[in-house]
CSV table of C-alpha atoms and ligand atoms in Angstrom, one decimal:
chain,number,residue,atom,x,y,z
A,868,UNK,CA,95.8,54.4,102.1
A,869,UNK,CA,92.6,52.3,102.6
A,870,UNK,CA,90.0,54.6,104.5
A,871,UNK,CA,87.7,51.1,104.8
A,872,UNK,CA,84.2,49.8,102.1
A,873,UNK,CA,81.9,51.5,99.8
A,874,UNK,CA,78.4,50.2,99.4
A,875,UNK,CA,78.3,47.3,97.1
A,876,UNK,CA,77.0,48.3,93.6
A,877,UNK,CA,76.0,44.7,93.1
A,878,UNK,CA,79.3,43.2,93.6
A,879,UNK,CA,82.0,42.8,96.0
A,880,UNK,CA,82.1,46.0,98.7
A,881,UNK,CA,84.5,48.4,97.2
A,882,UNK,CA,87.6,49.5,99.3
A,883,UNK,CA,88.1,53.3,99.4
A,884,UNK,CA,91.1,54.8,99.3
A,885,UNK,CA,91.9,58.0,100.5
A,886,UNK,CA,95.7,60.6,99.7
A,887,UNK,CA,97.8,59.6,102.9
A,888,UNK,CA,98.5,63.0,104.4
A,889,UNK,CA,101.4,61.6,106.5
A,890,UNK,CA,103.2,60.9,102.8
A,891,UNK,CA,105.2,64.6,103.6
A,892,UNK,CA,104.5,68.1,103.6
A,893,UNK,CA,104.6,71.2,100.4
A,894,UNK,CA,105.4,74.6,101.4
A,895,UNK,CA,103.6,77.5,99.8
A,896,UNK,CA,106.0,80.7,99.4
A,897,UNK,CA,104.2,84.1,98.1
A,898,UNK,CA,106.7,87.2,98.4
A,899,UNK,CA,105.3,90.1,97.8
A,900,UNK,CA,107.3,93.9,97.0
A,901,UNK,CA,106.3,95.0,101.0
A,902,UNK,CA,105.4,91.4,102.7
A,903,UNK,CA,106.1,87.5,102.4
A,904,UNK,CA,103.7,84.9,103.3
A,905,UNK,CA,104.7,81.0,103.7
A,906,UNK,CA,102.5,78.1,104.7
A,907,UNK,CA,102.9,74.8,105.1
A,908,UNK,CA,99.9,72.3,103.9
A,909,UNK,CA,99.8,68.4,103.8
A,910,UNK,CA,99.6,66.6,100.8
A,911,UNK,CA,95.7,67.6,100.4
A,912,UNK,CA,96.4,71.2,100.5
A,913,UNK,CA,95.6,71.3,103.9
A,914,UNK,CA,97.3,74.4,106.2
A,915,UNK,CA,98.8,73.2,109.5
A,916,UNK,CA,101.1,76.2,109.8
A,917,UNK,CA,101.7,79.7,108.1
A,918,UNK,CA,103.5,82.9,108.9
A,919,UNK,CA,104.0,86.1,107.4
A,920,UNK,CA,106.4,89.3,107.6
A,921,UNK,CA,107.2,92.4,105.8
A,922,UNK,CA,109.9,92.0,103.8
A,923,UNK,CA,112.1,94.5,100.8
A,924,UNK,CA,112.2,92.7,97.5
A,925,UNK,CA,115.4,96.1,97.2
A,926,UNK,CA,117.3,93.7,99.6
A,927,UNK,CA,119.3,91.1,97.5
A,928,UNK,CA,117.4,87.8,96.6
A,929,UNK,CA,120.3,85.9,98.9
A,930,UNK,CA,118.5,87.3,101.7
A,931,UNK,CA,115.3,87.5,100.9
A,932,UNK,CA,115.1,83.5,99.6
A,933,UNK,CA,117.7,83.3,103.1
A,934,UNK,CA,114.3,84.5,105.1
A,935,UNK,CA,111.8,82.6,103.4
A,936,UNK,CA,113.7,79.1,104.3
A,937,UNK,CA,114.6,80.2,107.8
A,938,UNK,CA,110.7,81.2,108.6
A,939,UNK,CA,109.9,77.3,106.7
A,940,UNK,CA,112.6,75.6,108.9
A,941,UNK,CA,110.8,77.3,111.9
A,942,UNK,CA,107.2,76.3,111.1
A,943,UNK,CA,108.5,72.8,110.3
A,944,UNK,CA,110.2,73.0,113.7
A,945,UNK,CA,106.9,74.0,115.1
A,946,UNK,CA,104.8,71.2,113.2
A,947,UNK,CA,107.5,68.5,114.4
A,948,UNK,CA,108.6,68.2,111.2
A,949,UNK,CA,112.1,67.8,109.0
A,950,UNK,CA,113.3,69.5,105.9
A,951,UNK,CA,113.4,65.8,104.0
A,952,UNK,CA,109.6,66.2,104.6
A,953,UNK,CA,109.0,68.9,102.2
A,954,UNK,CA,107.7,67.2,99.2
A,955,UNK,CA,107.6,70.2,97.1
A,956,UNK,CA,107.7,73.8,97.3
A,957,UNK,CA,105.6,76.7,95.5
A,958,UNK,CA,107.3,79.8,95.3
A,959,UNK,CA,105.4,83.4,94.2
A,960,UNK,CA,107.9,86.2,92.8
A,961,UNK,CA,106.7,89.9,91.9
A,962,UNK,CA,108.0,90.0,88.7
A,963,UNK,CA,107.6,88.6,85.2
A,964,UNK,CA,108.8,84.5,85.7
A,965,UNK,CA,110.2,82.5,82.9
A,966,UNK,CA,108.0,80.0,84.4
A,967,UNK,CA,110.4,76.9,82.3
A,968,UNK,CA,113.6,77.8,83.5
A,969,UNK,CA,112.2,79.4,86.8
A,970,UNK,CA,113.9,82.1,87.0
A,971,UNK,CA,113.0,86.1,86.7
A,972,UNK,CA,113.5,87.9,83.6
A,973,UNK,CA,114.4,91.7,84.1
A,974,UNK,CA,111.9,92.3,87.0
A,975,UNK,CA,111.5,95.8,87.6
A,976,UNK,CA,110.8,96.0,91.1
A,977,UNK,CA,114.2,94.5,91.8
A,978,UNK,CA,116.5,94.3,88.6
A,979,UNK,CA,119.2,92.2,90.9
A,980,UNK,CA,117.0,89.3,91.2
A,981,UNK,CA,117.1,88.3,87.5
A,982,UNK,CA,118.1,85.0,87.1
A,983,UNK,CA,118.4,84.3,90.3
A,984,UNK,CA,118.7,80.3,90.7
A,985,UNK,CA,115.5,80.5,93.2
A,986,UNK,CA,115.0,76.5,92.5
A,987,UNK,CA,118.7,75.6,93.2
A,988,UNK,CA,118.9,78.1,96.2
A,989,UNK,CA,115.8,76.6,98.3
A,990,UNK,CA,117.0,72.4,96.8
A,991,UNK,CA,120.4,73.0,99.4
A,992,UNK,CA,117.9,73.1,102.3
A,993,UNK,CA,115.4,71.1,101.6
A,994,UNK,CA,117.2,68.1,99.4
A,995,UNK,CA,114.0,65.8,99.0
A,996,UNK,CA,112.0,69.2,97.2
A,997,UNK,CA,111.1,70.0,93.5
A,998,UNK,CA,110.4,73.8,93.8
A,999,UNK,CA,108.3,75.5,91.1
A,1000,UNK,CA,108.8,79.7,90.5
A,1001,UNK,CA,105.8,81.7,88.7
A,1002,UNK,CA,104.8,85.1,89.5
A,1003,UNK,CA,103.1,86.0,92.5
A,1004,UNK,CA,100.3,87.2,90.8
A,1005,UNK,CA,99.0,83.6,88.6
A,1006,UNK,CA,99.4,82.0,92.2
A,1007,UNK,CA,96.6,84.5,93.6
A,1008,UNK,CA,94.8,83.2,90.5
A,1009,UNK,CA,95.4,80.0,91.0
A,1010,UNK,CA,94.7,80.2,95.1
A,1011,UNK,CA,91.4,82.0,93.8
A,1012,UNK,CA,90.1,79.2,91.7
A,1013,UNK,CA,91.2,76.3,94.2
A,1014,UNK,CA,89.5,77.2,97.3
A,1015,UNK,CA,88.3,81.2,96.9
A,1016,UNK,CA,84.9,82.7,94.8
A,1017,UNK,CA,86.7,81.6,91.7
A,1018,UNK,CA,86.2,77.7,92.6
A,1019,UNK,CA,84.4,76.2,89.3
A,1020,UNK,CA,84.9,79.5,87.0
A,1021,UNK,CA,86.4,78.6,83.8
A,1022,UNK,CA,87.3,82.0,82.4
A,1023,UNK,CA,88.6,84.9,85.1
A,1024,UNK,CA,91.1,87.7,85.5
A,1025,UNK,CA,92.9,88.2,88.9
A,1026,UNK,CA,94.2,92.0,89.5
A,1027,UNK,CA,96.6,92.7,92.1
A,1028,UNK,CA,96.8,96.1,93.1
A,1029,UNK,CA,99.4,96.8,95.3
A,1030,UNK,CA,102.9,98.3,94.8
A,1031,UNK,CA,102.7,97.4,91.6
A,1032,UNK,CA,99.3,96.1,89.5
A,1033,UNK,CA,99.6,92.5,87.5
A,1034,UNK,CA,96.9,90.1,86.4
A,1035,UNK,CA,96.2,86.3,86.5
A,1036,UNK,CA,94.4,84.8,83.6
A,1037,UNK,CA,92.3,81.5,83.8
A,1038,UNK,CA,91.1,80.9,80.2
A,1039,UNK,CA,89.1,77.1,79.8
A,1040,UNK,CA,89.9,76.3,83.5
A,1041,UNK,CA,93.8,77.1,83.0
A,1042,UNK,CA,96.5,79.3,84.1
A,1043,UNK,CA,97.4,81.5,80.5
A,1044,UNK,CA,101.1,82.1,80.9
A,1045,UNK,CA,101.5,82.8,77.6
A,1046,UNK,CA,104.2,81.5,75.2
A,1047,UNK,CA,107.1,82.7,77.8
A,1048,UNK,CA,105.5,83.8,80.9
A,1049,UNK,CA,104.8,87.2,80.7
A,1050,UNK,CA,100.8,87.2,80.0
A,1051,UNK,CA,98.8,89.0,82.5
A,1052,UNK,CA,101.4,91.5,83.0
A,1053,UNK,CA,98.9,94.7,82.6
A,1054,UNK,CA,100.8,97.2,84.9
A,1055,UNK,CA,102.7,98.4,82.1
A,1056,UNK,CA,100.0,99.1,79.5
A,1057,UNK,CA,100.3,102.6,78.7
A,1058,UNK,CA,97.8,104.9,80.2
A,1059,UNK,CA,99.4,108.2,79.4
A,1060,UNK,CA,102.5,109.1,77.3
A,1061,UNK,CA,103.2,111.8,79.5
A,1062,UNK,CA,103.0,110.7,82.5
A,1063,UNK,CA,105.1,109.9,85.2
A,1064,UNK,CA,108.1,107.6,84.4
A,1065,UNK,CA,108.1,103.6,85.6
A,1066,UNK,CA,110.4,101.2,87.0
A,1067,UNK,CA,110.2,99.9,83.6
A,1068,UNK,CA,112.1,102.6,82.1
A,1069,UNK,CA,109.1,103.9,79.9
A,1070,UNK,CA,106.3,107.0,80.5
A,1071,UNK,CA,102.9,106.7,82.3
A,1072,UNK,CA,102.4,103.0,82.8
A,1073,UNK,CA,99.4,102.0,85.1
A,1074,UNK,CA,101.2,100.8,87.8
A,1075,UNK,CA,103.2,104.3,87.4
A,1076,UNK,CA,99.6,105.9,87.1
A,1077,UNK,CA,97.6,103.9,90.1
A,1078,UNK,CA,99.4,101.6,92.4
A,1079,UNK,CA,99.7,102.8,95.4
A,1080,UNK,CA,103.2,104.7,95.3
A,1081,UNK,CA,101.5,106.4,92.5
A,1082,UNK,CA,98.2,107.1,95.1
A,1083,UNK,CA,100.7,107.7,98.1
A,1084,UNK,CA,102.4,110.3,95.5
A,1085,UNK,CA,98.8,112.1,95.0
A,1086,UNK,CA,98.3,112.4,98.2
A,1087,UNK,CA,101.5,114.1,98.9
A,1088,UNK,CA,100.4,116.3,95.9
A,1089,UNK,CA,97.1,117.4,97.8
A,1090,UNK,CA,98.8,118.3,101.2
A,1091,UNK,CA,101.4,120.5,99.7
A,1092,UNK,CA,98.9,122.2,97.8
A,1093,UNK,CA,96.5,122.5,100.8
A,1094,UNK,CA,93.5,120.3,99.4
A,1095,UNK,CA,93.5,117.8,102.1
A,1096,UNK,CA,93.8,119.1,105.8
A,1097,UNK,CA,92.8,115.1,106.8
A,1098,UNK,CA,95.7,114.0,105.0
A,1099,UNK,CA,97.7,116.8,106.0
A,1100,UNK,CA,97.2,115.7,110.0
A,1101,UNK,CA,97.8,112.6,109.1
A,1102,UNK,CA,101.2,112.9,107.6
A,1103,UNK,CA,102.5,114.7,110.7
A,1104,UNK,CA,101.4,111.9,113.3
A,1105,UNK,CA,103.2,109.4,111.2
A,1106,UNK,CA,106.4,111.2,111.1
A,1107,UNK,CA,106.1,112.7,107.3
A,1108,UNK,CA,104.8,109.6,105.6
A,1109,UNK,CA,102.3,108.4,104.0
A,1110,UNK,CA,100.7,105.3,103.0
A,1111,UNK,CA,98.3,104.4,100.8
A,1112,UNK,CA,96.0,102.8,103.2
A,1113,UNK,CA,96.2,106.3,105.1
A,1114,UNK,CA,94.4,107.7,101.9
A,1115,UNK,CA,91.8,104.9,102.3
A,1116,UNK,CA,91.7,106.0,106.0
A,1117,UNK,CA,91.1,109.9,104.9
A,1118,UNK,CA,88.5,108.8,102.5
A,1119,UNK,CA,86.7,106.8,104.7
A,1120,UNK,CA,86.2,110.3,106.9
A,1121,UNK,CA,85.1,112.0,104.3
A,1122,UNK,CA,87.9,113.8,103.1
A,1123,UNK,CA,87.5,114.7,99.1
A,1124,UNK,CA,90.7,114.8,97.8
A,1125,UNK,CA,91.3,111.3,99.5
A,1126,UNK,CA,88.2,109.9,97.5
A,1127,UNK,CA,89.2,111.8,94.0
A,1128,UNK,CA,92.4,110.0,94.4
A,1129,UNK,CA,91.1,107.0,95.0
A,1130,UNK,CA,88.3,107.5,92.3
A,1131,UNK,CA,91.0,108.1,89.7
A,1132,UNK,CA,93.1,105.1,90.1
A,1133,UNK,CA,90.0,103.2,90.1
A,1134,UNK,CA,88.9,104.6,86.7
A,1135,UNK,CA,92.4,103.9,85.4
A,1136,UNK,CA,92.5,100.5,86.1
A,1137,UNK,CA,88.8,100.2,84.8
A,1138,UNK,CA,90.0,101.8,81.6
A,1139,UNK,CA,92.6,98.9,80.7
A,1140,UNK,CA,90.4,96.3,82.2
A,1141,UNK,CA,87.5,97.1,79.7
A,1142,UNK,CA,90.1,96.8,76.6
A,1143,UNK,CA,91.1,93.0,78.5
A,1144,UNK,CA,87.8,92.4,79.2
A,1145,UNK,CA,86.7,93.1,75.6
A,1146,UNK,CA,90.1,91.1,74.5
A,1147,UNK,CA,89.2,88.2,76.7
A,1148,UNK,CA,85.6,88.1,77.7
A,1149,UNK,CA,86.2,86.8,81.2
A,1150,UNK,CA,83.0,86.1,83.7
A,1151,UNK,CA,84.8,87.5,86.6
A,1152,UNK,CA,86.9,89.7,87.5
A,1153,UNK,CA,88.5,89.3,91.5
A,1154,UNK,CA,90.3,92.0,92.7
A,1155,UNK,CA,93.4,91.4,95.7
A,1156,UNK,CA,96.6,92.5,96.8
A,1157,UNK,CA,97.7,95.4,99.7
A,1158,UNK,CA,94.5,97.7,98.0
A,1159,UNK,CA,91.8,94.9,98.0
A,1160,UNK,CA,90.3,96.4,101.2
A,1161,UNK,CA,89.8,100.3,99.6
A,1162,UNK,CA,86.3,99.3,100.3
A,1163,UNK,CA,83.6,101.0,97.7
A,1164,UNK,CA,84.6,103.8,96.4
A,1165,UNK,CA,87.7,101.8,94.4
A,1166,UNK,CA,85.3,99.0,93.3
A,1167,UNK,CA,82.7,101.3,92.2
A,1168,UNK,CA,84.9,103.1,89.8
A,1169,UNK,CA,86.6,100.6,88.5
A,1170,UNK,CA,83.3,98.9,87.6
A,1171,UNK,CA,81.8,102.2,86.3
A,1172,UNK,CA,85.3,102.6,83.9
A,1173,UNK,CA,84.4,98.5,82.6
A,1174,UNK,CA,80.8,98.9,82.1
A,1175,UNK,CA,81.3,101.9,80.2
A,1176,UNK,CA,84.1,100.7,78.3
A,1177,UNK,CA,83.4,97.5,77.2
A,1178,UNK,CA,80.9,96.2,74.7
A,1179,UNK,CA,77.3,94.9,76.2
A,1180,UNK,CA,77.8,91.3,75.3
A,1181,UNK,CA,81.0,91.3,77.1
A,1182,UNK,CA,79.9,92.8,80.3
A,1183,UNK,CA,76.0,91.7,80.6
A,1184,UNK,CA,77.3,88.7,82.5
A,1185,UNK,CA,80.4,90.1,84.0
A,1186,UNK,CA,81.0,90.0,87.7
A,1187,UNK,CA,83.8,92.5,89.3
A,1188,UNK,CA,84.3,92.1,92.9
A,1189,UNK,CA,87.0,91.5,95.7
A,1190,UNK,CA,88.7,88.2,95.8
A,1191,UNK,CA,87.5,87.4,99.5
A,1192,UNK,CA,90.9,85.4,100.1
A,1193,UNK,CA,92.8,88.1,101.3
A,1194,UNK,CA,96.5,87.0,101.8
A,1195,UNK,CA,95.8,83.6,101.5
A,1196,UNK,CA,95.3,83.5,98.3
A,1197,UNK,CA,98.8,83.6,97.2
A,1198,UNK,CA,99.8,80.6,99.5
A,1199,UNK,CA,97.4,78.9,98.4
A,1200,UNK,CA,97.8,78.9,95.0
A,1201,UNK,CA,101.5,78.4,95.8
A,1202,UNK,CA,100.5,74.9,97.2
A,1203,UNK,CA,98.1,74.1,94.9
A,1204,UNK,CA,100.8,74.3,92.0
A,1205,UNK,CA,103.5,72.4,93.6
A,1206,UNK,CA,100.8,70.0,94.3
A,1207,UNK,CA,99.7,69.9,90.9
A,1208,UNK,CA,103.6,69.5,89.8
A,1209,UNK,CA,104.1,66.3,92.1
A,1210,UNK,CA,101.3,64.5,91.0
A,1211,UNK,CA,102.0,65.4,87.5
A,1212,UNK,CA,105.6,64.0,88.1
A,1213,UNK,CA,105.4,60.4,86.6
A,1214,UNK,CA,103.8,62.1,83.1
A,1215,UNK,CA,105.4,65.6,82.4
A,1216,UNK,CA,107.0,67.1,85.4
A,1217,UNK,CA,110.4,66.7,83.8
A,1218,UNK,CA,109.2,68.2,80.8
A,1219,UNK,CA,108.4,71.0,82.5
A,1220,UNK,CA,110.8,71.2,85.0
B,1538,LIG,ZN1,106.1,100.2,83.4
């Protein structure tokens, strides 16, 4: 729409146009193993509404998907708005994404999701929608280099650490997917061939080794065998359980077996990400995700396990911090893809789609 002149370069006053945000809306959809996140943007990637809830990707995708488009019906409701509205729709899976078909293949968080028709499901609600599928953790990537500290970087690695650990690869400005979607998906590098076993099926996977089941799992380790009274205390006031953030918690006071656990899934996540960083030779490295606010003690030894891992050339440059977009940056990136998608549409979205 015409947003009124320009200053005259010589000639006639140019008109300036600017995206008409009234044109419809795109929903941003990032589900997560433990939590689900949806906002709704304009057509400039704008937020007007958002919401979030826990959620159990062991429930069956029916429900699940069933949630996410009942909680966007309700913020559309609350933004005056219809489903014929939503322009497009950007939807974040935890699990590898064959990102053509958009569908998940053999995800092992929830093996009854695979090919699950998530595209077809969401189209019965919201007719007027293209909806695009990739895993959650490219769309933290992507959310990171739209509007986070990764605005501008051409070469960057994403790690989510949560219930389970994946990575989101800009290389030349560019999502990497790889040739059929899986790149980035580091949680199941091997760290030891003994160790415990993984949803995957195999032995001693990182995400096995240093998520945080594998950290809430320690910690049970260190109040049976009477290490950690702090954690101890803690697991009777929460009726038996506990969480990983309650090992963050014990740390934080102090406790030491708290901060050796914490310490030793940091140096295990350092350890593959000097053999990528050496593979890849990123310039940053943002970390996100349910463990993102672990404070120092993760991000210290995760750094200490790069820099003395990887060669000099690779890390003299080489900037490891928290991504400072917290649980936005899935929706975000969400957006920012479906957006991409229907502005792409006259040139290759049916190519792709
Ligand atoms: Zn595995």
């Amino acid at each position: 729409m015409e947003v009124g002149e320009g200053v005259s370069q010589g000639g006639r006053k140019p008109r300036l146009l600017r995206i008409n945000n009234q044109l419809g809306y795109i929903a941003g959809i990032d589900i997560g193993a433990t939590s689900l996140d949806i906002a709704l943007a304009d057509v400039t990637g704008l937020i007007v509404q958002r919401c979030s809830e826990v959620t159990d990707v062991k429930l069956r995708p029916e429900s699940v998907f069933g949630r996410c488009s009942e909680l966007l019906l309700e913020i559309l409701q609350k933004q005056g708005a219809t489903p014929d509205q939503v322009l497009g729709i950007g939807v974040g899976v935890p699990g590898p994404v064959d990102f053509a078909r958009g569908v998940l293949v053999a995800p092992p968080l929830m093996p009854e999701w695979e090919n699950f028709p998530i595209r077809d499901f969401f189209k019965k609600t919201f007719l007027s929608a293209f909806v695009v599928v990739d895993n959650d953790v490219n769309i933290m990537a992507l959310g990171e280099q739209r509007a986070g500290d990764g605005m501008s970087i051409d070469h960057f690695i994403f790690v989510k650490i949560g219930t389970g650990i994946g990575a989101g690869i800009i290389s030349n400005g560019k999502i990497h997917r790889g040739s059929d979607g899986s790149a980035g998906d580091i949680g199941h590098i091997c760290v030891d061939k003994n160790g415990p076993l993984c949803a995957c099926g195999n032995k001693g996977c990182l995400e096995a080794m240093s998520a945080g089941p594998a950290i809430a799992s320690r910690a049970m380790d260190a109040i049976r065998n009477g290490a950690s009274p702090t954690l101890r205390l803690m697991r009777e006031s929460n009726g038996g359980v506990i969480r990983p953030e309650d090992v963050n918690a014990a740390c934080r006071e102090g406790d030491q077996a708290a901060l050796d656990i914490i310490r030793a899934s940091g140096q295990m996540v350092g350890d593959v990400l000097a053999s990528l960083v050496n593979f890849f030779n990123p310039s940053h490295i943002f970390i996100g995700g349910g463990i993102a606010n672990f404070g120092n003690h993760l991000l210290v030894a995760i750094r200490r396990a790069v820099l003395h891992r990887s060669l000099p050339l690779a890390t003299t440059h080489l900037s490891i911090k928290y991504s400072s977009m917290g649980s936005d940056a899935g929706v975000t990136g969400a957006i920012a893809l479906a957006l991409d998608y229907l502005f792409a549409m006259e040139h290759d979205l049916h190519s792709v789609l």
